[in-house]
Amino acid sequence: MGSTGSVGLSTLDVLRRQQSISVYALGAGSNWRLMLEQCREFRPEIVVMEDLMAAEQLAAALKHEKLDVQVGTGQTALCEIASASEVSIVMAAIVGAAGLPSALAAVMSGKTVLLANKESLVMAGRLFTQAAKDSGATVLPIDSEHNAIFQCLPLRGQQSNDQIAPSGVRKVVLTASGGPFLHASPDQLLSVTPEQACRHPNWSMGQKISVDSASMMNKGLEFIEACYLFDLNPDQVKVLIHPQSIVHSMVEYIDGSVLAQLGSPDMRVPIAHALAWPERIESGASFLDLAASPDLQFMEPDMERFPCLELAIAAARAGGHAPVVLNAANEIAVAGFLERKLGFLQIPQIVEKCLEQISCPEPVSMDMILEVDRQARAMAEDMILGFRPGSWC
Ligand code: NAD
Ligand code: MG
């Protein structure tokens, strides 16, 4: 799911290096030309493009090349391939709330789900983890920090959805690079462009997560993701800035031991880990040369510079519908920023206003989650309409 994106491409690159897993289906949004190339190389049985026109163009091109690949379209078709009986492992790497239905379908049908789409857990954490327990699905984190934490848990804790936070864990420490604006002044932040925000110093990623990394909303979403994934309360999760992105996260135990996972900043490492778990396979990533690496630094995050991180931690503490509102308002604000309809510093303003103005009880069903998501998106969109072009700088 999301085969034409950054995580999708890294996943196919890991699969290229080994023969034991074949690709049954691929799903993506609208980039049918790249999907055509993937069909030529990986020969899936079925592909789904969310976009109808893209699906039609792909089907015509496949026919022209006499490639026997079935083409589907839309969310329902994505959910069908995610839960198909021929499938045992699903990589959930669609970006944003759009990734939730197919990731949940995979979990509900008991697959091994490699979860890159953190927004699924932020929106529907409780339902998602409960569905995994009910169906016996195995959820393996792909987000590099959560994958690092998972690797630092004892095998006993890794093997059961119930005990993923085994006794003896005192805290998990999420490391954060701090993104491209770690040292930017408030004045500089006023006028940053989408191009600057997407230029991450260590990782090459899709646009939305790159902007989230620049605002540190990404770390905030990961904070919420960690609480649900490892069944932790917010006091057990700590964020530490580590600009070199070599230590991907740590687990602190009650005896004072701290276990960390290190590696090159390359998503093929967590992807290969999860694809082979509990075995190991080659990923294609370069090996660490610690003697030649820069000094490793760690520091506390500056919440004034990164209000998105503070808002997300507050939403994790508030629980209920707050993470749903945070995620939806952020998605709309980031899309608006990428389209130059608002400034970088207005992203947290929009998220904060939506969090203040939308109140509802704990969303206990998917319908309620989707309703809160819809309300927050509509409110954020209205706010953006009210901005005059250029009024932010
Ligand atoms: P990306 O923008 O590069 O790719 C997104 C993929 O989703 C593309 O294949 C796109 O076609 C597909 N897509 C978008 N909208 C869709 C829709 N409505 N229906 C079906 N498919 C749709 O994003 P990415 O950087 O690969 O990130 C994917 C997910 O993984 C995100 O949730 C992100 O937070 C998470 N993640 C990414 C990285 C990274 O290094 N890129 C690291 C950790 C976690
Ligand atoms: Mg991450």
Coordinates of C-alpha atoms and ligand atoms in Angstrom, one line a residue:
M1 CA 0.0 0.0 0.0
G2 CA 1.7 3.2 -1.2
S3 CA 4.1 1.5 -3.5
T4 CA 4.9 4.6 -5.5
G5 CA 5.9 6.6 -2.4
S6 CA 9.2 6.9 -0.5
V7 CA 8.6 4.0 1.9
G8 CA 7.0 2.0 -0.9
L9 CA 10.1 2.4 -3.1
S10 CA 12.4 1.4 -0.3
T11 CA 10.2 -1.6 0.4
L12 CA 10.4 -2.8 -3.2
D13 CA 14.2 -2.2 -3.2
V14 CA 14.5 -4.5 -0.2
L15 CA 12.3 -7.1 -2.0
R16 CA 14.5 -6.8 -5.1
R17 CA 17.4 -8.2 -3.0
Q18 CA 15.7 -11.4 -1.9
Q19 CA 13.6 -14.1 -3.5
S20 CA 11.5 -15.6 -0.7
I21 CA 8.7 -13.0 -0.8
S22 CA 6.6 -12.4 -4.0
V23 CA 4.5 -9.4 -4.6
Y24 CA 0.8 -10.3 -4.9
A25 CA -0.7 -6.8 -5.1
L26 CA 0.4 -3.1 -5.2
G27 CA -1.7 -0.1 -4.2
A28 CA -1.1 3.6 -4.7
G29 CA -2.8 7.0 -5.4
S30 CA -2.4 8.4 -8.9
N31 CA 1.2 7.9 -10.3
W32 CA 0.3 5.3 -12.9
R33 CA 3.5 5.6 -14.9
L34 CA 5.6 4.6 -11.9
M35 CA 3.1 1.8 -11.1
L36 CA 3.5 0.6 -14.7
E37 CA 7.2 0.3 -14.2
Q38 CA 6.6 -1.6 -10.9
C39 CA 4.2 -4.0 -12.8
R40 CA 6.9 -4.7 -15.4
E41 CA 9.5 -5.5 -12.7
F42 CA 7.5 -7.2 -9.9
R43 CA 4.6 -8.8 -11.9
P44 CA 1.8 -8.4 -9.2
E45 CA -1.5 -10.2 -9.9
I46 CA -3.5 -7.1 -9.0
V47 CA -2.8 -3.4 -8.7
V48 CA -5.1 -0.7 -7.3
M49 CA -4.9 3.0 -8.1
E50 CA -7.1 5.1 -5.8
D51 CA -7.6 7.6 -8.6
L52 CA -10.0 6.4 -11.3
M53 CA -8.4 8.2 -14.2
A54 CA -5.0 6.8 -13.2
A55 CA -6.5 3.3 -13.0
E56 CA -7.9 3.7 -16.5
Q57 CA -4.6 4.9 -18.0
L58 CA -2.7 2.1 -16.3
A59 CA -5.1 -0.5 -17.5
A60 CA -4.7 0.7 -21.1
A61 CA -0.9 0.8 -20.8
L62 CA -0.8 -2.7 -19.3
K63 CA -3.1 -4.0 -22.1
H64 CA -0.8 -2.4 -24.7
E65 CA 2.2 -4.2 -23.2
K66 CA 0.3 -7.5 -22.9
L67 CA 0.9 -7.6 -19.1
D68 CA -1.6 -9.7 -17.4
V69 CA -2.3 -7.6 -14.3
Q70 CA -5.8 -6.9 -12.9
V71 CA -6.5 -3.2 -12.2
G72 CA -8.8 -2.0 -9.5
T73 CA -9.7 1.5 -8.2
G74 CA -10.9 3.2 -5.0
Q75 CA -10.6 2.6 -1.2
T76 CA -12.8 -0.5 -1.3
A77 CA -10.5 -2.2 -3.7
L78 CA -7.5 -1.2 -1.6
C79 CA -9.1 -2.8 1.4
E80 CA -9.8 -5.9 -0.6
I81 CA -6.2 -6.4 -1.6
A82 CA -5.1 -5.7 2.0
S83 CA -7.3 -8.5 3.3
A84 CA -7.0 -10.9 0.3
S85 CA -6.4 -14.6 1.3
E86 CA -3.4 -14.8 -0.9
V87 CA -1.6 -12.1 1.2
S88 CA 0.3 -12.8 4.4
I89 CA 2.3 -9.5 4.8
V90 CA 0.9 -6.0 4.2
M91 CA 3.1 -2.9 4.0
A92 CA 0.9 0.0 5.1
A93 CA 2.7 3.0 3.6
I94 CA -0.1 5.2 2.3
V95 CA 0.3 8.7 3.6
G96 CA -2.2 10.4 6.0
A97 CA -5.7 9.5 7.0
A98 CA -6.2 7.9 3.5
G99 CA -4.1 5.0 4.8
L100 CA -6.3 4.1 7.7
P101 CA -9.0 1.9 6.0
S102 CA -6.6 -0.4 4.2
A103 CA -4.3 -0.7 7.2
L104 CA -7.3 -1.5 9.4
A105 CA -8.6 -4.0 6.9
A106 CA -5.2 -5.8 7.0
V107 CA -5.2 -5.8 10.8
M108 CA -8.8 -7.1 11.0
S109 CA -8.0 -10.0 8.6
G110 CA -5.1 -11.1 10.8
K111 CA -2.2 -10.2 8.5
T112 CA 1.4 -9.4 9.5
V113 CA 1.1 -5.6 9.1
L114 CA 4.2 -3.6 8.6
L115 CA 2.9 -0.2 9.8
A116 CA 4.5 2.9 8.3
N117 CA 1.3 4.9 8.2
K118 CA 1.5 6.4 11.7
E119 CA -1.6 8.5 11.1
S120 CA -3.7 5.2 11.5
L121 CA -2.6 4.8 15.1
V122 CA -2.9 8.5 15.9
M123 CA -6.5 8.5 14.6
A124 CA -7.7 5.1 15.7
G125 CA -5.1 3.8 18.1
R126 CA -7.4 2.0 20.5
L127 CA -9.6 0.4 17.8
F128 CA -6.5 -0.5 15.8
T129 CA -4.7 -2.3 18.6
Q130 CA -7.9 -4.0 19.8
A131 CA -8.5 -5.2 16.2
A132 CA -5.0 -6.7 16.2
K133 CA -5.6 -8.6 19.5
D134 CA -9.0 -9.9 18.2
S135 CA -7.7 -11.1 14.9
G136 CA -4.3 -12.2 16.0
A137 CA -2.6 -9.8 13.5
T138 CA 1.0 -9.0 14.1
V139 CA 1.8 -5.3 13.9
L140 CA 5.4 -4.5 13.2
P141 CA 6.5 -0.9 13.3
I142 CA 8.2 0.6 10.3
D143 CA 8.6 4.1 11.6
S144 CA 12.4 4.0 12.4
E145 CA 12.0 5.2 16.0
H146 CA 9.3 2.6 16.8
N147 CA 11.1 -0.1 15.0
A148 CA 14.2 0.8 17.0
I149 CA 12.2 0.6 20.3
F150 CA 10.7 -2.7 19.1
Q151 CA 14.2 -4.1 18.5
C152 CA 15.2 -3.0 22.0
L153 CA 12.4 -4.9 23.7
P154 CA 12.9 -8.4 24.9
L155 CA 11.7 -11.1 22.4
R156 CA 8.9 -12.0 24.9
G157 CA 7.6 -8.4 24.6
Q158 CA 7.9 -8.4 20.8
Q159 CA 6.0 -11.6 20.3
S160 CA 2.7 -10.8 21.9
N161 CA 0.3 -8.0 21.0
D162 CA -0.7 -8.0 24.7
Q163 CA 2.7 -7.6 26.3
I164 CA 4.4 -5.3 23.9
A165 CA 5.4 -3.1 26.8
P166 CA 6.9 -5.8 29.0
S167 CA 7.4 -5.2 32.7
G168 CA 10.7 -3.7 33.4
V169 CA 10.5 -0.9 30.8
R170 CA 10.7 2.4 32.6
K171 CA 10.6 4.8 29.6
V172 CA 11.1 4.9 25.9
V173 CA 13.2 7.7 24.4
L174 CA 12.2 8.8 20.9
T175 CA 15.1 10.6 19.2
A176 CA 14.4 13.4 16.8
S177 CA 16.8 15.0 14.3
G178 CA 15.2 18.4 14.9
G179 CA 14.7 18.8 11.1
P180 CA 16.0 21.6 8.9
F181 CA 15.0 24.4 11.3
L182 CA 16.7 23.1 14.5
H183 CA 18.7 26.3 14.8
A184 CA 16.4 28.8 12.9
S185 CA 15.4 32.0 14.6
P186 CA 11.7 32.9 15.0
D187 CA 12.2 35.5 12.3
Q188 CA 13.6 33.0 9.8
L189 CA 10.7 30.6 10.6
L190 CA 8.2 33.4 9.6
S191 CA 9.2 33.2 5.9
V192 CA 10.3 29.6 5.3
T193 CA 9.2 28.1 2.0
P194 CA 7.9 24.6 1.3
E195 CA 11.2 23.8 -0.5
Q196 CA 13.2 24.7 2.6
A197 CA 10.8 22.8 4.8
C198 CA 11.1 19.7 2.6
R199 CA 15.0 19.7 2.7
H200 CA 15.6 17.3 5.6
P201 CA 19.2 17.1 6.6
N202 CA 19.4 13.3 7.1
W203 CA 16.3 11.6 5.6
S204 CA 14.8 11.6 2.2
M205 CA 11.0 11.3 2.6
G206 CA 7.6 12.2 1.1
Q207 CA 6.5 15.9 1.3
K208 CA 3.9 15.6 4.1
I209 CA 6.2 13.9 6.5
S210 CA 9.1 16.2 5.6
V211 CA 7.0 19.3 6.6
D212 CA 5.9 17.4 9.7
S213 CA 9.6 16.8 10.5
A214 CA 10.4 20.5 10.0
S215 CA 7.6 21.5 12.4
M216 CA 8.3 18.5 14.7
M217 CA 4.7 17.5 14.4
N218 CA 6.1 14.3 13.1
K219 CA 7.7 13.7 16.5
G220 CA 4.4 14.6 18.1
L221 CA 2.5 12.1 16.0
E222 CA 5.2 9.5 16.8
F223 CA 4.7 10.3 20.5
I224 CA 1.0 9.3 20.2
E225 CA 1.9 6.4 18.0
A226 CA 4.3 5.1 20.7
C227 CA 1.7 5.3 23.4
Y228 CA -0.8 3.2 21.5
L229 CA 1.7 0.8 19.9
F230 CA 3.5 -0.1 23.1
D231 CA 0.7 0.5 25.5
L232 CA 2.5 3.3 27.4
N233 CA 1.2 6.3 29.2
P234 CA 2.5 9.7 28.1
D235 CA 4.8 10.0 31.1
Q236 CA 6.7 6.9 29.9
V237 CA 7.6 8.6 26.6
K238 CA 10.4 11.1 26.2
V239 CA 11.6 13.1 23.2
L240 CA 15.3 13.9 22.8
I241 CA 16.9 15.8 20.0
H242 CA 19.7 13.9 18.3
P243 CA 20.8 15.8 15.2
Q244 CA 22.9 13.0 13.7
S245 CA 20.0 10.5 13.3
I246 CA 22.3 7.5 14.1
V247 CA 20.6 6.4 17.4
H248 CA 17.1 5.8 16.2
S249 CA 15.5 5.5 19.7
M250 CA 16.1 3.9 23.1
V251 CA 14.4 1.8 25.8
E252 CA 15.3 2.5 29.4
Y253 CA 14.7 -0.3 31.9
I254 CA 14.0 -0.1 35.7
D255 CA 17.5 -1.5 36.5
G256 CA 19.1 1.6 34.8
S257 CA 20.0 -0.2 31.5
V258 CA 19.4 1.7 28.3
L259 CA 19.2 -0.2 25.1
A260 CA 19.5 1.7 21.8
Q261 CA 19.3 0.7 18.1
L262 CA 21.8 2.4 15.8
G263 CA 22.1 2.4 12.0
S264 CA 22.4 4.6 8.9
P265 CA 19.4 6.8 8.4
D266 CA 17.9 4.6 5.7
M267 CA 14.3 3.3 5.8
R268 CA 15.4 0.0 4.2
V269 CA 16.9 -1.0 7.6
P270 CA 13.5 -1.0 9.6
I271 CA 11.7 -2.4 6.5
A272 CA 14.2 -5.3 6.1
H273 CA 14.0 -5.9 9.9
A274 CA 10.2 -6.2 9.8
L275 CA 10.0 -8.2 6.5
A276 CA 12.2 -10.9 8.0
W277 CA 11.3 -10.7 11.7
P278 CA 12.3 -12.6 13.8
E279 CA 15.1 -13.5 11.2
R280 CA 17.4 -11.0 9.5
I281 CA 17.9 -10.2 5.8
E282 CA 20.2 -7.8 3.9
S283 CA 18.6 -4.3 3.4
G284 CA 21.0 -2.7 0.9
A285 CA 21.7 0.1 3.5
S286 CA 25.3 1.1 4.1
F287 CA 26.9 -0.1 7.3
L288 CA 27.7 2.3 10.2
D289 CA 31.3 3.4 10.6
L290 CA 31.2 4.8 14.1
A291 CA 34.8 5.8 14.2
A292 CA 34.3 8.0 11.1
S293 CA 30.9 9.4 12.2
P294 CA 30.3 12.8 13.8
D295 CA 30.1 13.1 17.6
L296 CA 26.7 12.0 18.8
Q297 CA 24.7 14.8 20.5
F298 CA 21.5 14.7 22.6
M299 CA 19.5 17.7 23.9
E300 CA 16.0 18.6 25.1
P301 CA 13.6 19.9 22.5
D302 CA 12.7 23.6 22.5
M303 CA 8.9 23.7 22.8
E304 CA 8.7 27.4 22.0
R305 CA 10.4 26.9 18.7
F306 CA 8.3 23.7 18.0
P307 CA 4.8 24.3 19.3
C308 CA 3.5 21.4 17.2
L309 CA 5.4 19.0 19.4
E310 CA 3.8 20.5 22.5
L311 CA 0.3 20.4 21.0
A312 CA 0.7 16.7 20.1
I313 CA 2.0 15.8 23.5
A314 CA -1.0 17.7 25.1
A315 CA -3.3 15.8 22.7
A316 CA -1.8 12.5 23.8
R317 CA -2.4 13.4 27.4
A318 CA -6.0 14.6 26.7
G319 CA -6.7 11.4 24.8
G320 CA -10.3 11.0 23.4
H321 CA -10.9 12.8 20.2
A322 CA -7.9 15.2 20.5
P323 CA -5.4 13.1 18.5
V324 CA -8.0 12.8 15.7
V325 CA -8.5 16.6 15.6
L326 CA -4.7 17.2 15.8
N327 CA -4.0 14.8 12.9
A328 CA -6.8 16.1 10.6
A329 CA -6.1 19.8 11.2
N330 CA -2.4 19.2 10.6
E331 CA -3.0 17.4 7.3
I332 CA -5.1 20.3 6.0
A333 CA -2.7 22.9 7.3
V334 CA 0.4 21.1 5.8
A335 CA -1.4 20.7 2.4
G336 CA -2.2 24.5 2.6
F337 CA 1.4 25.3 3.4
L338 CA 2.6 23.2 0.5
E339 CA 0.2 25.1 -1.8
R340 CA 1.5 28.4 -0.4
K341 CA -1.9 29.3 1.1
L342 CA -0.4 29.9 4.6
G343 CA 2.9 30.3 6.3
F344 CA 4.8 27.7 8.2
L345 CA 4.0 29.3 11.6
Q346 CA 0.3 29.1 10.9
I347 CA 0.3 25.3 10.9
P348 CA 0.4 25.2 14.7
Q349 CA -2.1 28.1 15.0
I350 CA -4.6 26.2 12.9
V351 CA -4.1 22.9 14.8
E352 CA -4.4 24.7 18.2
K353 CA -7.7 26.5 17.2
C354 CA -9.2 23.3 16.0
L355 CA -8.2 21.5 19.2
E356 CA -9.8 24.4 21.3
Q357 CA -13.0 24.5 19.3
I358 CA -14.0 20.9 18.6
S359 CA -15.1 18.9 21.6
C360 CA -16.8 15.5 21.6
P361 CA -16.7 12.4 23.8
E362 CA -14.1 9.7 23.3
P363 CA -14.7 8.3 19.8
V364 CA -15.6 4.7 20.3
S365 CA -16.4 3.7 16.8
M366 CA -14.9 4.2 13.3
D367 CA -17.9 6.3 12.3
M368 CA -17.3 8.7 15.2
I369 CA -13.6 8.9 14.4
L370 CA -14.4 9.8 10.8
E371 CA -17.0 12.3 11.9
V372 CA -14.4 14.1 14.1
D373 CA -11.9 13.9 11.3
R374 CA -14.4 15.5 8.9
Q375 CA -15.3 18.3 11.3
A376 CA -11.6 19.2 12.0
R377 CA -10.8 19.2 8.3
A378 CA -13.8 21.5 7.5
M379 CA -12.8 23.9 10.3
A380 CA -9.1 24.0 9.2
E381 CA -10.1 24.6 5.6
D382 CA -12.4 27.5 6.6
M383 CA -9.5 29.0 8.5
I384 CA -7.3 28.8 5.5
L385 CA -9.9 30.4 3.3
G386 CA -9.9 33.4 5.7
F387 CA -6.1 34.0 5.2
R388 CA -5.1 36.6 2.7
P389 CA -2.3 35.5 0.4
G390 CA 1.0 36.8 1.8
S391 CA -0.5 37.9 5.1
W392 CA 1.7 35.7 7.1
C393 CA 5.1 37.1 6.2
Ligands
NAD1 P1 4.9 9.6 0.1 O1 4.1 10.8 -0.1 O2 6.3 9.5 -0.5 O3 4.0 8.3 -0.5 C1 2.7 8.2 -0.2 C2 2.1 7.0 -1.0 O4 0.7 6.9 -0.6 C3 2.2 7.1 -2.5 O5 2.4 5.8 -3.1 C4 0.8 7.6 -2.9 O6 0.4 7.3 -4.2 C5 0.0 6.9 -1.9 N1 -1.3 7.6 -1.6 C6 -1.5 8.9 -1.3 N2 -2.8 9.2 -1.1 C7 -3.4 8.0 -1.4 C8 -4.8 7.6 -1.4 N3 -5.8 8.5 -1.1 N4 -5.1 6.4 -1.7 C9 -4.1 5.5 -2.0 N5 -2.8 5.8 -2.0 C10 -2.5 7.0 -1.7 O7 4.9 9.3 1.6 P2 6.0 8.5 2.5 O8 7.1 9.4 2.9 O9 6.4 7.2 1.8 O10 5.2 8.1 3.8 C11 4.2 7.1 3.8 C12 3.8 6.9 5.3 O11 4.9 6.4 6.0 C13 3.4 8.1 6.0 O12 2.3 7.8 6.9 C14 4.6 8.5 6.8 O13 4.3 9.2 8.0 C15 5.2 7.2 7.1 N6 6.7 7.2 7.3 C16 7.5 7.6 6.3 C17 8.8 7.6 6.4 C18 9.8 8.0 5.3 O14 11.0 7.9 5.5 N7 9.3 8.4 4.2 C19 9.4 7.2 7.7 C20 8.5 6.8 8.7 C21 7.1 6.8 8.5
MG2 MG 10.0 8.4 12.3

